[in-house]
């Protein structure tokens, strides 16, 4: 196959790859996705058939693309990144239908690279990594072929196989060595700004307010919200809850947070219970809220976090990027937020007093006077008497209908009803949104929390203790069974998590930790080495020996064979001695003219030099060697050297 | 003494674009703190590094040998054979540009797509030498933009090789008077065959079978050959006058070159007819001979002959007085009418190039 043909096919693949990547990660307007895909396919068809447009059409298209870009950025997409990608696709199309030389190929490669890079920077998941690897491989291959393009040779099978091997090897080296640079390039915190319009698609499943009925639509979604890795692979109990946002205000149909006062998190006092340290890797979720466990002791790795009166911990930074932070919590069966005594009035608020609900609450509470016991009893009552269901019934009084009519619903109904019942009894309560523990991924040994794990529960204020969590929702039947599909999904997720943890969320703090860790390890090793120097010396002896043997072998391999000696360039001209002579007499002020023969030169200078015989000897020898085919003998060389030395020393 | 090697490194246009884009991505990474951009930047840096390593490896271990044709004539394309040996055990070499540097000639690249590991390849490089003389080969370049076309790595290996370019051999008929073509032959006065009978001897393997005397061979029972005398040929002396006054200018120089070309062509004509001739010029005199080596020695002398100016007139006078052309037919190639050679050489044939 000819090189040009091979390059053509590789480029078709590269362009398709970039279009796929653009559709997968970057597009936010579906109609554009379809339209641009068609444009590219049409361009590729023209390219394959080698159909070129006229220069006048090319100019008209360029003008149209410029107008489109300006309209797109100012009216349609209103985003530099998306508009830029659209323009790049149009430019690729333009190059495909006007392609003339190598330069055009290089430009296409450049545009596709920019599309893949920008798409990846928006949504940096594992699929991007695979696509990027493929792109690097194809780029290496195409650039290698382009460097051979000059003659458009017919490429033989063994040459193309050799090129393929080198390209693959280069790609593997590039790909697997680039982390060395990645981890060492100094990071400057968050940067001076963020990419214009580079917000990644958000993971849903968490909202700033609770509207009864919303959760049912997303509860079965398997998209990952966060992954939790515990130190020492510590187990997290199955009823564990990741607390998100607390709500104090109920309007009859939904909950919201109306208390704006907040404070910095205090370092809690150390308790005796066993503690667990977990690193939470949060996907972009579009909220400031950080998901934390109960009985929290400390939180690290995230900037400027705060806690509001509803117990919501949040940080304004990086709401639209992947975030990583570490928490330490006590393993206590009671899910508690210790909180100093404060105004409980907002947590007793009700839109209107409902006699039926009050009566029901009173009936369940019976003679009990302890708020904690009453809450526990109501929680158990819900679990026993109600059914979990995703069916949502339209209603003007959802709580009353749920309690007295349907007797089934999802977590928001349970949590809201319990909180309303407790408030009717004068017990401060609030609804909290967050996530259940999630599934354990045995491949990566971490917990995966998905959108379907979104959950609502109740927090009750217990004097002397703080806010205690109660979950009135009856537990749903067993989670998924592990089969080949789930095993594959877990493995894929484990690799994705590894990529996220080590690359996507690699932070300046982590970089410092890595550097310090490395420094400490080296120091420790040197300390140990000092103690074991004789043993190490013995250990290194075979290594030195191996290096010695290898270097000897290399020398032997590099030594010239008889055949290779033949390839040595000749440097000594047969009449080099005469050139040396000319150089010497030139330094004494006598230069041979361009038109002058050596004999003429001799005649001219013989009057100025006493060594006439010697100079004549050199001139005569020059003629004999140059024209007569005479070869210099050993005696000649000795005499020449003597004469030249004498002439050089003469003043 | 090992040859001097010079290494050059040039960033190609594509290389500049790549570096600029890398800087852009690097700055965007710093600005946004986006780790994917850091990752892409790292990949680009590795790409540059691998490009450097591969391009070094590509030219490493390549041995070049240049073979010149035995005879190179002026104003004819000569093909230099470039042999390339890849000494590397593991890596083949790709996309090699070769250029033999001849002082005074424009560069022309030859391209070699692939040299396998421990393999040899050959490529022909055409060179057009516009004039006779000594040409110096100062070295050769091997260059490559492999693997990614971002940089060109070049190695120049110094050489000090000289090649002699012989004068242009022309078709003599349009240039020379007809009598020149019969100069070497002396017409026989007696009737007979082309040569006289000389004697008989035993046939040897190298002898031509057409001279076997079949009758005597049959009688003697072994092959006997008939030996003939050499044809009677006169001796020719080709005299090239190197004298050229300043007044003759470039026109004279052109005529001088044409004279040399005609002389060489005539020498070739006599050599083919086995007519003994010698070349005589200032600083060079050969013997009468018809051998091939004699012909090439004469051609070499003609190739290297330089013009003598007025400053050499005394030497030329001295030289021309010593010239003896007895027992031969002198043919003179001269530009200047008042040349000392023209004055001193008697009864010569003069060859002047015919003007169209």
Coordinates of N, CA and C in Angstrom, one line a residue, chain A residues 3 102 106 110 113-114 117 120-121 124 128-129 132 136 140 143-144 146-148 150-151 153-155 158-159 162-163 165-166 169-170 173-175 177-179 181-182 185-195 499 503-507 553 557-560 563-564 566-576 579 594-597 599-600 603 623 625-627 629, chain B residues 1-5 13-15 17-18 21 25 28-47 49-50 54 60 63-65 67 83-85 87 89 91-92 94-95 97 111-114 117-118 120-121 134 136 140 145-150 157-162 164 282-284 297 300-301 304-309 311-312 315:
Chain A
X3 N 2.1 5.0 0.9 CA 2.0 5.7 2.2 C 0.8 6.7 2.3
X102 N 0.9 18.1 3.1 CA 1.2 17.6 4.5 C 0.7 18.6 5.6
X106 N -1.4 18.0 9.1 CA -0.9 18.4 10.4 C -2.0 19.3 11.1
X110 N -4.0 18.7 14.6 CA -4.0 19.8 15.6 C -5.4 20.0 16.1
X113 N -6.8 17.2 18.0 CA -6.2 17.2 19.3 C -6.9 18.2 20.3
X114 N -7.2 19.4 19.8 CA -7.8 20.4 20.6 C -9.2 20.0 21.0
X117 N -8.8 17.2 23.7 CA -8.3 17.8 24.9 C -9.4 18.6 25.6
X120 N -12.0 16.3 27.0 CA -11.5 15.6 28.2 C -11.5 16.5 29.4
X121 N -11.1 17.7 29.2 CA -11.0 18.6 30.4 C -12.4 18.9 31.0
X124 N -13.5 14.4 32.6 CA -12.3 13.6 32.6 C -12.5 12.1 33.1
X128 N -12.5 8.8 28.5 CA -11.6 9.8 27.9 C -10.2 9.3 27.8
X129 N -9.7 8.7 28.9 CA -8.4 8.2 28.9 C -8.1 7.2 27.8
X132 N -8.1 9.0 24.5 CA -6.9 9.8 24.4 C -5.7 8.8 24.1
X136 N -3.4 9.2 20.8 CA -1.9 9.4 20.9 C -1.3 8.3 19.9
X140 N 0.9 9.3 16.7 CA 2.2 8.9 16.5 C 2.4 8.2 15.2
X143 N 2.0 10.7 12.3 CA 3.1 11.7 12.2 C 4.4 10.9 11.6
X144 N 4.5 9.7 12.1 CA 5.7 8.9 11.6 C 5.5 8.7 10.1
X146 N 3.9 10.5 8.1 CA 4.0 11.8 7.4 C 5.5 12.2 7.2
X147 N 6.3 11.8 8.2 CA 7.7 12.1 8.0 C 8.4 11.2 6.9
X148 N 7.7 10.2 6.5 CA 8.2 9.4 5.4 C 7.5 9.7 4.0
X150 N 7.5 12.1 1.9 CA 8.1 12.8 0.8 C 8.0 12.1 -0.5
X151 N 8.3 10.8 -0.5 CA 8.3 10.2 -1.8 C 7.0 9.4 -2.2
X153 N 6.2 6.5 -1.3 CA 6.6 5.2 -1.7 C 5.5 4.2 -1.5
X154 N 5.7 3.0 -2.2 CA 4.9 1.9 -1.8 C 5.5 1.3 -0.6
X155 N 4.7 1.1 0.4 CA 5.4 0.7 1.7 C 5.3 -0.8 1.8
X158 N 7.1 -5.5 5.7 CA 8.0 -5.5 6.9 C 8.3 -4.1 7.4
X159 N 8.3 -3.1 6.5 CA 8.5 -1.7 6.9 C 7.3 -1.2 7.7
X162 N 7.3 -2.8 11.1 CA 8.3 -2.2 11.9 C 7.8 -0.8 12.4
X163 N 7.2 0.0 11.5 CA 6.6 1.3 11.9 C 5.6 1.1 13.0
X165 N 5.3 -1.3 15.1 CA 5.9 -1.7 16.4 C 6.5 -0.4 17.1
X166 N 7.2 0.4 16.3 CA 7.8 1.6 16.9 C 6.7 2.5 17.4
X169 N 5.2 1.1 20.6 CA 6.2 1.2 21.7 C 6.3 2.7 22.2
X170 N 6.4 3.6 21.2 CA 6.5 5.0 21.5 C 5.3 5.4 22.3
X173 N 5.4 4.1 25.8 CA 6.4 4.9 26.6 C 5.9 6.3 27.0
X174 N 5.3 6.9 26.0 CA 4.8 8.3 26.2 C 3.7 8.2 27.3
X175 N 2.8 7.3 27.1 CA 1.6 7.2 28.0 C 2.0 6.9 29.4
X177 N 5.0 7.0 30.8 CA 6.1 7.8 31.4 C 5.5 9.2 31.7
X178 N 4.5 9.6 31.1 CA 4.0 11.0 31.3 C 3.6 11.3 32.8
X179 N 3.1 10.2 33.5 CA 2.8 10.5 34.9 C 4.0 11.0 35.7
X181 N 6.1 13.3 34.7 CA 6.0 14.7 34.6 C 4.8 15.2 35.3
X182 N 3.7 14.5 35.1 CA 2.4 14.9 35.7 C 2.5 15.2 37.2
X185 N 5.3 18.3 38.0 CA 5.0 19.7 37.6 C 4.4 20.4 38.8
X186 N 5.0 21.5 39.2 CA 4.4 22.1 40.4 C 3.0 22.7 40.1
X187 N 2.2 22.5 41.1 CA 0.8 23.0 41.0 C 0.7 24.3 41.8
X188 N -0.1 25.2 41.2 CA -0.2 26.5 41.9 C -1.7 26.6 42.5
X189 N -1.9 25.8 43.4 CA -3.3 25.8 44.0 C -4.4 25.6 43.0
X190 N -5.4 26.4 43.1 CA -6.5 26.2 42.2 C -6.4 26.9 40.9
X191 N -5.3 27.7 40.7 CA -5.1 28.4 39.5 C -5.7 29.8 39.6
X192 N -5.3 30.6 38.6 CA -5.8 32.0 38.7 C -7.2 32.1 38.3
X193 N -7.7 31.2 37.6 CA -9.1 31.2 37.1 C -9.5 29.9 36.7
X194 N -10.7 29.7 36.3 CA -11.1 28.4 35.8 C -11.3 28.5 34.3
X195 N -11.4 27.3 33.7 CA -11.6 27.3 32.2 C -13.0 27.9 31.9
X499 N -8.1 6.2 38.6 CA -7.8 7.4 37.7 C -8.2 8.7 38.3
X503 N -5.2 11.0 39.5 CA -4.9 12.0 38.4 C -5.9 13.2 38.4
X504 N -7.2 12.8 38.4 CA -8.2 13.9 38.2 C -8.2 14.8 39.4
X505 N -8.1 14.2 40.6 CA -8.2 15.0 41.8 C -6.9 15.2 42.5
X506 N -5.8 15.1 41.8 CA -4.5 15.3 42.3 C -4.3 16.8 42.7
X507 N -4.0 17.0 43.9 CA -4.1 18.4 44.4 C -2.7 18.9 44.8
X553 N 30.4 -5.9 26.7 CA 29.7 -6.5 25.6 C 29.3 -5.4 24.6
X557 N 30.3 -5.0 20.8 CA 29.3 -4.8 19.7 C 29.5 -3.6 18.9
X558 N 30.1 -2.6 19.5 CA 30.3 -1.3 18.8 C 31.6 -1.3 18.0
X559 N 32.4 -2.3 18.3 CA 33.7 -2.3 17.6 C 33.5 -2.5 16.1
X560 N 34.3 -1.9 15.3 CA 34.1 -2.0 13.8 C 34.5 -3.3 13.3
X563 N 34.1 -5.1 7.5 CA 33.3 -4.5 6.5 C 33.0 -3.0 6.8
X564 N 32.8 -2.8 8.2 CA 32.4 -1.4 8.6 C 33.6 -0.5 8.4
X566 N 35.5 -0.3 6.0 CA 35.4 0.1 4.6 C 34.5 1.3 4.5
X567 N 33.6 1.5 5.5 CA 32.7 2.7 5.5 C 33.2 3.9 6.1
X568 N 34.5 3.8 6.6 CA 35.1 5.0 7.2 C 35.4 6.0 6.2
X569 N 35.0 7.3 6.4 CA 35.3 8.3 5.4 C 36.8 8.6 5.3
X570 N 37.3 8.8 4.1 CA 38.7 9.1 4.0 C 38.9 10.6 4.3
X571 N 40.0 10.9 5.0 CA 40.3 12.3 5.3 C 41.6 12.7 4.8
X572 N 42.5 11.8 4.5 CA 43.8 12.2 4.1 C 43.9 12.3 2.6
X573 N 44.1 13.4 2.1 CA 44.2 13.6 0.6 C 45.7 13.1 0.3
X574 N 45.8 12.5 -0.9 CA 47.2 12.1 -1.2 C 48.2 13.2 -1.4
X575 N 47.6 14.4 -1.6 CA 48.5 15.6 -1.7 C 48.3 16.5 -0.6
X576 N 47.9 16.0 0.6 CA 47.7 16.8 1.8 C 49.0 17.5 2.2
X579 N 49.2 20.8 0.5 CA 48.3 21.8 1.1 C 48.9 22.3 2.4
X594 N 45.0 31.9 -7.7 CA 44.0 30.9 -8.2 C 44.5 30.3 -9.5
X595 N 45.1 31.2 -10.4 CA 45.4 30.8 -11.7 C 46.8 30.1 -11.8
X596 N 47.5 30.1 -10.7 CA 48.9 29.7 -10.7 C 49.0 28.2 -10.6
X597 N 50.0 27.6 -11.4 CA 50.3 26.2 -11.2 C 51.3 26.0 -10.1
X599 N 54.2 24.7 -10.3 CA 55.5 25.0 -10.8 C 55.7 26.5 -10.9
X600 N 54.7 27.2 -11.4 CA 54.8 28.7 -11.5 C 55.0 29.3 -10.1
X603 N 58.5 28.9 -9.1 CA 59.4 29.9 -9.8 C 59.3 31.2 -9.2
X623 N 53.5 16.9 -8.3 CA 53.1 16.5 -9.7 C 53.1 15.0 -9.8
X625 N 52.6 12.7 -7.6 CA 51.5 12.0 -6.9 C 50.2 12.4 -7.5
X626 N 50.0 13.6 -7.8 CA 48.8 14.1 -8.4 C 48.5 13.5 -9.8
X627 N 49.5 13.6 -10.7 CA 49.3 13.2 -12.1 C 49.9 11.9 -12.4
X629 N 50.3 9.2 -10.5 CA 49.8 8.0 -9.8 C 50.8 7.4 -8.8
Chain B
X1 N 43.1 8.6 12.1 CA 42.3 9.8 12.7 C 40.9 9.6 12.3
X2 N 40.0 9.7 13.3 CA 38.6 9.5 12.9 C 38.0 10.8 12.3
X3 N 37.0 10.7 11.4 CA 36.5 11.9 10.8 C 35.8 12.8 11.8
X4 N 35.8 14.1 11.5 CA 35.1 15.0 12.4 C 33.6 15.0 12.0
X5 N 32.8 15.0 13.1 CA 31.4 14.9 12.9 C 30.7 16.2 13.5
X13 N 8.7 23.8 11.2 CA 7.6 24.6 11.4 C 6.5 23.9 12.3
X14 N 6.3 22.6 12.0 CA 5.4 21.9 12.8 C 5.8 21.8 14.2
X15 N 7.2 21.7 14.4 CA 7.7 21.6 15.7 C 7.4 22.9 16.5
X17 N 4.9 24.9 16.0 CA 3.5 24.9 16.3 C 3.3 24.0 17.6
X18 N 3.9 22.8 17.6 CA 3.7 21.9 18.7 C 4.2 22.5 20.0
X21 N 1.7 25.1 21.1 CA 0.5 24.5 21.7 C 0.8 23.9 23.1
X25 N -1.2 24.8 26.4 CA -1.9 23.9 27.3 C -1.3 23.9 28.7
X28 N -2.8 26.9 30.4 CA -4.2 26.7 30.7 C -4.3 25.8 31.9
X29 N -3.4 24.8 32.0 CA -3.4 23.9 33.2 C -3.1 24.7 34.5
X30 N -2.1 25.6 34.4 CA -1.7 26.4 35.6 C -2.8 27.3 35.9
X31 N -3.5 27.8 34.9 CA -4.5 28.8 35.1 C -5.8 28.2 35.7
X32 N -6.1 27.0 35.2 CA -7.4 26.4 35.6 C -7.2 25.4 36.8
X33 N -6.0 24.9 36.9 CA -5.7 23.8 37.9 C -6.4 22.5 37.5
X34 N -6.7 22.4 36.2 CA -7.4 21.2 35.7 C -6.4 20.1 35.5
X35 N -6.5 19.0 36.2 CA -5.5 18.0 36.1 C -5.5 17.3 34.8
X36 N -6.6 17.3 34.0 CA -6.5 16.7 32.7 C -5.6 17.5 31.8
X37 N -5.7 18.8 31.9 CA -4.8 19.6 31.1 C -3.3 19.4 31.5
X38 N -3.1 19.2 32.8 CA -1.7 18.8 33.3 C -1.3 17.5 32.7
X39 N -2.3 16.6 32.6 CA -2.0 15.2 32.0 C -1.6 15.4 30.5
X40 N -2.4 16.2 29.8 CA -2.2 16.3 28.4 C -0.9 17.0 28.2
X41 N -0.6 18.0 29.0 CA 0.7 18.7 28.9 C 1.9 17.7 29.2
X42 N 1.7 16.9 30.2 CA 2.8 15.9 30.5 C 3.0 15.0 29.3
X43 N 1.9 14.5 28.7 CA 1.9 13.7 27.5 C 2.7 14.4 26.4
X44 N 2.4 15.7 26.2 CA 3.1 16.4 25.1 C 4.6 16.5 25.4
X45 N 4.9 16.7 26.6 CA 6.3 16.8 27.0 C 7.0 15.5 26.7
X46 N 6.4 14.4 27.0 CA 6.9 13.1 26.8 C 7.0 12.8 25.3
X47 N 6.1 13.4 24.6 CA 6.0 13.2 23.1 C 7.3 13.9 22.5
X49 N 10.1 14.4 24.2 CA 11.3 13.7 24.6 C 11.5 12.4 23.8
X50 N 10.4 11.7 23.5 CA 10.5 10.5 22.7 C 10.9 10.9 21.3
X54 N 14.1 9.1 19.7 CA 14.0 8.3 18.5 C 14.8 8.9 17.3
X60 N 21.8 7.1 14.7 CA 22.9 6.4 15.3 C 23.2 5.2 14.6
X63 N 26.5 4.0 8.9 CA 27.8 4.1 8.3 C 27.5 4.4 6.8
X64 N 28.2 5.4 6.3 CA 28.0 5.8 4.9 C 29.3 5.5 4.1
X65 N 29.2 5.0 3.0 CA 30.3 4.9 2.1 C 29.9 5.4 0.7
X67 N 30.7 5.8 -3.2 CA 31.5 5.2 -4.3 C 31.3 6.0 -5.5
X83 N 26.4 4.0 -0.2 CA 26.0 2.8 0.5 C 25.8 3.1 1.9
X84 N 24.8 2.6 2.5 CA 24.5 2.9 3.9 C 24.3 1.6 4.7
X85 N 25.0 1.6 5.8 CA 25.0 0.4 6.6 C 24.4 0.7 8.0
X87 N 24.2 -0.2 11.6 CA 24.9 -1.0 12.5 C 24.0 -1.5 13.7
X89 N 21.4 -3.0 16.3 CA 20.9 -4.4 16.4 C 19.4 -4.4 16.6
X91 N 17.1 -1.3 16.3 CA 16.3 -0.4 15.6 C 16.6 -0.2 14.1
X92 N 15.6 -0.2 13.3 CA 15.9 0.1 11.9 C 15.9 1.7 11.8
X94 N 14.7 5.1 9.6 CA 13.7 5.5 8.6 C 14.0 6.9 8.1
X95 N 13.4 7.1 6.9 CA 13.4 8.5 6.3 C 14.7 9.2 6.4
X97 N 17.7 11.3 4.8 CA 18.0 12.2 3.7 C 19.5 12.2 3.6
X111 N 16.8 10.4 -0.9 CA 16.0 9.9 0.2 C 15.9 8.4 0.3
X112 N 16.1 8.0 1.5 CA 16.0 6.5 1.7 C 14.9 6.2 2.7
X113 N 14.0 5.4 2.4 CA 12.8 5.2 3.3 C 13.2 4.4 4.5
X114 N 13.9 3.3 4.3 CA 14.1 2.3 5.3 C 15.4 1.6 5.2
X117 N 17.6 -3.2 10.5 CA 18.7 -3.4 11.4 C 19.7 -4.4 10.8
X118 N 21.0 -4.0 11.0 CA 22.1 -4.8 10.5 C 22.0 -5.0 9.0
X120 N 22.1 -3.4 4.8 CA 22.8 -2.4 3.9 C 21.8 -1.9 2.9
X121 N 21.9 -0.7 2.5 CA 21.1 -0.2 1.4 C 21.9 0.7 0.5
X134 N 39.5 19.4 -10.8 CA 39.5 18.7 -9.5 C 38.4 19.2 -8.7
X136 N 36.3 19.0 -5.0 CA 36.5 18.5 -3.7 C 35.2 18.1 -3.0
X140 N 29.6 14.6 3.9 CA 28.2 14.3 3.6 C 27.3 14.6 4.8
X145 N 13.9 13.7 9.7 CA 12.8 14.4 10.5 C 12.0 13.3 11.2
X146 N 12.5 12.1 11.1 CA 11.8 11.0 11.8 C 11.9 11.2 13.3
X147 N 11.0 10.9 14.2 CA 9.7 10.2 13.9 C 8.5 11.1 13.6
X148 N 8.5 12.3 14.1 CA 7.3 13.1 14.1 C 7.3 14.3 13.2
X149 N 8.4 14.5 12.5 CA 8.4 15.7 11.7 C 8.5 17.0 12.4
X150 N 8.8 16.9 13.7 CA 8.8 18.2 14.5 C 10.2 18.8 14.4
X157 N 29.4 14.7 8.3 CA 30.7 14.1 8.5 C 31.7 14.6 7.5
X158 N 32.8 15.1 8.0 CA 33.8 15.8 7.1 C 34.6 14.7 6.3
X159 N 34.9 15.1 5.1 CA 35.7 14.2 4.3 C 36.7 15.1 3.5
X160 N 37.7 14.5 3.0 CA 38.6 15.2 2.1 C 38.9 14.4 0.9
X161 N 37.9 14.2 0.2 CA 38.0 13.3 -1.0 C 38.1 14.2 -2.2
X162 N 38.9 13.8 -3.2 CA 38.9 14.6 -4.4 C 38.6 13.7 -5.6
X164 N 38.4 13.6 -9.9 CA 38.8 14.3 -11.1 C 37.7 14.2 -12.2
X282 N 52.4 22.4 -21.0 CA 53.3 23.0 -20.0 C 53.2 22.3 -18.7
X283 N 54.4 21.7 -18.3 CA 54.4 20.9 -17.1 C 54.1 19.5 -17.3
X284 N 53.8 19.0 -18.5 CA 53.4 17.6 -18.6 C 53.8 17.1 -20.0
X297 N 45.8 8.7 -18.3 CA 46.8 9.6 -17.7 C 46.8 11.0 -18.4
X300 N 43.7 12.8 -17.5 CA 43.8 13.4 -16.2 C 44.6 14.7 -16.3
X301 N 45.7 14.7 -17.0 CA 46.5 15.9 -17.2 C 45.7 17.0 -17.8
X304 N 43.3 18.5 -15.4 CA 43.9 19.4 -14.3 C 44.7 20.6 -14.9
X305 N 44.7 20.7 -16.2 CA 45.5 21.7 -16.8 C 44.9 23.1 -16.5
X306 N 45.9 24.0 -16.1 CA 45.4 25.4 -15.8 C 45.9 26.3 -16.9
X307 N 45.3 27.4 -17.0 CA 45.6 28.5 -17.9 C 46.9 29.2 -17.4
X308 N 47.8 29.5 -18.3 CA 49.0 30.3 -17.9 C 48.9 31.7 -18.4
X309 N 49.1 32.6 -17.5 CA 49.0 34.0 -17.9 C 50.3 34.6 -18.3
X311 N 52.4 36.3 -16.7 CA 53.5 36.2 -15.7 C 54.3 34.9 -16.0
X312 N 53.7 34.0 -16.7 CA 54.4 32.7 -17.0 C 55.0 32.7 -18.3
X315 N 58.6 31.4 -18.7 CA 58.7 29.9 -18.5 C 58.2 29.2 -19.7

